[in-house]
Amino acid sequence: MIGTFVNMGTIIAGSIIGGLFRKALKEEHTSCLFTAMGLAAFGLGINAVVHNMPDSRYPVLFIVSLALGSLIGTVLKLDHRVNSVQIGGKGSDGSGKDGSAGGSKGNNLIEGLVTGSLIFCVGTLSILGPVQSALYGDHTYLFTNATLDFVTSMVFASTYGIGMIAAAGILFCWQGGIYGLTLLLGDFITQTMMTELSIVGGFLILSSGISILGIKDMKTLNMLPALFIPIIWCIIMGV
């Protein structure tokens, strides 16, 4: 759980900094930080794919997983649903659709918590991180996710206020639940399953890096169902 606690700590720190130094936090500062994090995610994704690909027992499985998972996510419109989460018809700056100010401060904070929590929790690093941590004591994904969340929480807190700290508690419940479930299913999760899952996860992390860098909007959220295909396949082959 060390990785999760670090992840929580970065959200708390980022929220405090963003909330206290709203006016000092300029767009070019956050932009350069996101660029650095995009490069880090890009490299981490490539490393995961290259490291695990030689050990794959099903060399074509990642292609099927990405294709089928992306199709399922697109049909379910996961990317659109997450990115269009709004409360009271307001944009992310707390203004109404017509550009006029609207909504109370409390509602603005709720909007920020909902949107921020989705960003913090619904992602490849935040899902695979607790699994890697529970099985192998490897916190690399969670530490990377923590750094990304530090920057993101600063940006959100500069808009919605220091109350964004509450998102750290939501993250703990999410990652803690995945961590605990992984420990319970330790014997069920085979090395082959983790290898295939890591390959697909590597491609999704790489996709996230491309999106963060602004090269292309990969709509990585639509690809998240791809993570379940290797698990289902390995279960079928095991039976």
Coordinates of C-alpha atoms in Angstrom, one line a residue:
M1 CA 0.0 0.0 0.0
I2 CA 3.1 2.3 0.0
G3 CA 2.4 3.4 -3.5
T4 CA -1.2 4.3 -2.7
F5 CA -0.2 6.3 0.3
V6 CA 2.3 8.2 -1.8
N7 CA -0.4 8.7 -4.4
M8 CA -2.7 10.1 -1.8
G9 CA 0.0 12.3 -0.4
T10 CA 0.7 13.9 -3.8
I11 CA -3.0 14.7 -4.3
I12 CA -3.1 16.3 -0.9
A13 CA 0.1 18.3 -1.5
G14 CA -1.0 19.3 -5.0
S15 CA -4.4 20.4 -3.7
I16 CA -2.8 22.5 -0.9
I17 CA -0.4 24.2 -3.3
G18 CA -3.0 24.8 -6.0
G19 CA -5.5 26.1 -3.5
L20 CA -3.0 28.5 -1.7
F21 CA -1.2 29.7 -4.8
R22 CA -4.1 30.1 -7.3
K23 CA -2.9 33.3 -8.8
A24 CA 0.8 32.3 -8.9
L25 CA 0.2 29.0 -10.8
K26 CA 0.5 30.0 -14.5
E27 CA -0.7 28.0 -17.4
E28 CA 2.8 27.6 -18.9
H29 CA 4.0 26.1 -15.6
T30 CA 1.4 23.3 -15.6
S31 CA 1.9 22.9 -19.3
C32 CA 5.6 22.1 -19.0
L33 CA 4.9 19.7 -16.1
F34 CA 2.2 17.8 -18.1
T35 CA 4.7 17.6 -21.0
A36 CA 7.3 16.0 -18.7
M37 CA 4.7 13.6 -17.3
G38 CA 3.5 12.7 -20.8
L39 CA 7.1 11.8 -21.8
A40 CA 7.4 9.7 -18.6
A41 CA 4.2 7.8 -19.3
F42 CA 5.3 7.3 -23.0
G43 CA 8.6 5.7 -21.8
L44 CA 7.0 3.6 -19.1
G45 CA 4.5 2.2 -21.6
I46 CA 7.2 1.2 -24.1
N47 CA 9.2 -0.4 -21.3
A48 CA 6.3 -2.5 -20.2
V49 CA 5.6 -3.7 -23.7
V50 CA 9.3 -4.5 -24.5
H51 CA 9.9 -6.1 -21.2
N52 CA 6.9 -8.5 -21.3
M53 CA 6.5 -9.2 -25.0
P54 CA 9.2 -11.9 -25.2
D55 CA 7.5 -13.8 -22.4
S56 CA 4.0 -13.8 -24.0
R57 CA 2.5 -17.2 -24.6
Y58 CA -0.2 -15.7 -26.8
P59 CA 1.6 -13.2 -29.2
V60 CA -1.6 -12.1 -30.9
L61 CA -3.7 -11.7 -27.8
F62 CA -2.7 -8.1 -27.2
I63 CA -3.9 -7.2 -30.7
V64 CA -7.3 -8.9 -30.2
S65 CA -7.5 -7.3 -26.7
L66 CA -6.8 -3.7 -27.9
A67 CA -9.2 -4.1 -30.9
L68 CA -12.1 -5.7 -29.0
G69 CA -11.6 -3.6 -25.9
S70 CA -11.5 -0.4 -27.9
L71 CA -14.7 -1.4 -29.8
I72 CA -16.5 -2.2 -26.5
G73 CA -15.4 1.1 -25.0
T74 CA -16.4 3.1 -28.1
V75 CA -19.8 1.5 -28.1
L76 CA -20.2 2.3 -24.4
K77 CA -18.8 5.8 -25.0
L78 CA -16.6 5.6 -21.9
D79 CA -14.4 8.5 -23.0
H80 CA -17.4 10.7 -23.7
R81 CA -19.2 9.8 -20.5
V82 CA -16.2 10.5 -18.3
N83 CA -15.2 13.8 -20.0
S84 CA -18.7 15.1 -20.1
V85 CA -19.4 14.8 -16.4
Q86 CA -20.8 18.2 -15.4
I87 CA -23.0 19.4 -12.6
G88 CA -25.7 22.0 -13.2
G89 CA -24.8 22.4 -16.8
K90 CA -21.5 24.3 -16.0
G91 CA -18.1 24.0 -17.7
S92 CA -14.9 23.2 -15.9
D93 CA -14.4 26.9 -15.0
G94 CA -17.7 27.0 -13.1
S95 CA -19.5 29.1 -15.7
G96 CA -22.7 28.4 -17.4
K97 CA -23.0 27.2 -21.0
D98 CA -23.7 30.8 -22.1
G99 CA -20.5 32.0 -20.4
S100 CA -22.3 33.6 -17.5
A101 CA -21.3 32.7 -13.9
G102 CA -23.5 30.2 -12.3
G103 CA -23.7 27.7 -9.5
S104 CA -22.7 28.0 -5.9
K105 CA -19.2 27.5 -4.6
G106 CA -20.3 24.2 -3.0
N107 CA -21.6 22.9 -6.3
N108 CA -18.3 24.0 -8.0
L109 CA -16.4 22.0 -5.5
I110 CA -18.6 18.9 -6.0
E111 CA -18.1 19.2 -9.7
G112 CA -14.4 19.3 -9.2
L113 CA -14.4 16.3 -6.9
V114 CA -16.5 14.2 -9.3
T115 CA -14.4 15.1 -12.3
G116 CA -11.1 14.9 -10.4
S117 CA -11.8 11.6 -8.8
L118 CA -12.7 10.1 -12.2
I119 CA -9.4 11.3 -13.6
F120 CA -7.4 10.0 -10.6
C121 CA -9.1 6.6 -10.4
V122 CA -10.2 5.7 -14.0
G123 CA -6.9 5.1 -15.7
T124 CA -4.5 2.3 -16.5
L125 CA -1.8 3.3 -14.0
S126 CA -4.4 3.5 -11.2
I127 CA -5.8 0.1 -12.0
L128 CA -2.6 -1.9 -12.8
G129 CA -0.6 -0.1 -10.1
P130 CA -2.3 -1.7 -7.0
V131 CA -2.1 -5.1 -8.8
Q132 CA 1.6 -4.8 -9.4
S133 CA 2.1 -3.5 -5.8
A134 CA 0.1 -6.4 -4.2
L135 CA 1.7 -9.2 -6.3
Y136 CA 5.3 -8.1 -6.7
G137 CA 5.8 -5.1 -4.3
D138 CA 6.5 -3.0 -7.4
H139 CA 5.3 0.6 -7.0
T140 CA 6.6 2.0 -10.2
Y141 CA 3.1 2.5 -11.8
L142 CA 1.7 4.0 -8.6
F143 CA 4.7 6.4 -8.2
T144 CA 4.3 7.5 -11.8
N145 CA 0.5 7.9 -11.3
A146 CA 1.2 9.9 -8.1
T147 CA 3.4 12.4 -10.0
L148 CA 0.7 12.8 -12.7
D149 CA -2.0 13.3 -10.0
F150 CA 0.2 15.9 -8.2
V151 CA 0.1 18.1 -11.3
T152 CA -3.6 17.4 -12.0
S153 CA -4.6 18.1 -8.4
M154 CA -2.8 21.5 -8.5
V155 CA -4.7 22.5 -11.6
F156 CA -8.0 21.4 -10.1
A157 CA -7.4 23.0 -6.7
S158 CA -6.5 26.3 -8.5
T159 CA -10.0 26.2 -10.0
Y160 CA -12.2 24.5 -7.3
G161 CA -10.3 25.2 -4.1
I162 CA -8.3 23.4 -1.5
G163 CA -11.3 21.1 -0.9
M164 CA -10.0 18.9 -3.7
I165 CA -8.0 17.2 -0.9
A166 CA -11.1 15.0 -0.4
A167 CA -10.3 13.2 -3.7
A168 CA -7.4 11.6 -1.9
G169 CA -9.9 9.6 0.2
I170 CA -11.8 8.5 -2.8
L171 CA -8.5 7.3 -4.4
F172 CA -7.6 5.4 -1.3
C173 CA -10.9 3.5 -1.4
W174 CA -10.5 2.7 -5.1
Q175 CA -6.8 1.6 -5.1
G176 CA -7.2 0.0 -1.7
G177 CA -10.1 -2.1 -2.9
I178 CA -8.1 -3.3 -6.0
Y179 CA -5.1 -4.0 -3.8
G180 CA -7.1 -6.1 -1.3
L181 CA -9.0 -7.9 -4.1
T182 CA -5.6 -8.8 -5.7
L183 CA -4.3 -10.2 -2.4
L184 CA -7.4 -12.4 -2.1
L185 CA -7.1 -13.6 -5.6
G186 CA -3.3 -14.1 -5.5
D187 CA -3.4 -17.8 -6.4
F188 CA -5.9 -17.1 -9.1
I189 CA -3.7 -14.5 -10.9
T190 CA -1.1 -16.5 -12.8
Q191 CA 2.2 -15.2 -14.2
T192 CA 0.9 -15.8 -17.7
M193 CA -2.1 -13.6 -17.0
M194 CA 0.0 -10.8 -15.5
T195 CA 2.4 -11.0 -18.5
E196 CA -0.5 -10.6 -21.0
L197 CA -2.2 -8.0 -18.9
S198 CA 1.1 -6.0 -18.6
I199 CA 1.5 -5.9 -22.4
V200 CA -2.0 -4.6 -22.9
G201 CA -1.5 -2.2 -20.0
G202 CA 1.8 -1.0 -21.5
F203 CA 0.1 -0.1 -24.7
L204 CA -2.6 1.8 -22.8
I205 CA 0.0 3.7 -20.8
L206 CA 1.8 4.6 -24.0
S207 CA -1.5 5.8 -25.4
S208 CA -2.0 8.0 -22.4
G209 CA 1.4 9.5 -22.9
I210 CA 0.6 10.3 -26.5
S211 CA -2.6 12.0 -25.4
I212 CA -0.9 14.0 -22.6
L213 CA 1.7 15.2 -25.1
G214 CA -1.0 16.4 -27.4
I215 CA 0.2 14.3 -30.3
K216 CA -3.2 12.7 -30.8
D217 CA -6.3 12.3 -28.7
M218 CA -6.1 8.5 -28.3
K219 CA -9.3 8.3 -26.2
T220 CA -7.5 5.9 -23.9
L221 CA -10.6 5.6 -21.7
N222 CA -12.4 3.8 -24.5
M223 CA -9.6 1.2 -24.5
L224 CA -9.9 0.3 -20.8
P225 CA -12.1 -2.8 -21.5
A226 CA -9.0 -4.2 -23.2
L227 CA -7.6 -4.9 -19.8
F228 CA -10.3 -7.5 -19.1
I229 CA -9.7 -9.5 -22.3
P230 CA -6.4 -11.2 -21.3
I231 CA -8.0 -12.1 -17.9
I232 CA -11.0 -13.7 -19.5
W233 CA -8.8 -15.5 -22.1
C234 CA -6.4 -16.9 -19.4
I235 CA -9.4 -18.1 -17.4
I236 CA -10.8 -19.9 -20.4
M237 CA -7.4 -21.5 -21.3
G238 CA -6.9 -22.5 -17.7
V239 CA -10.3 -24.3 -17.5

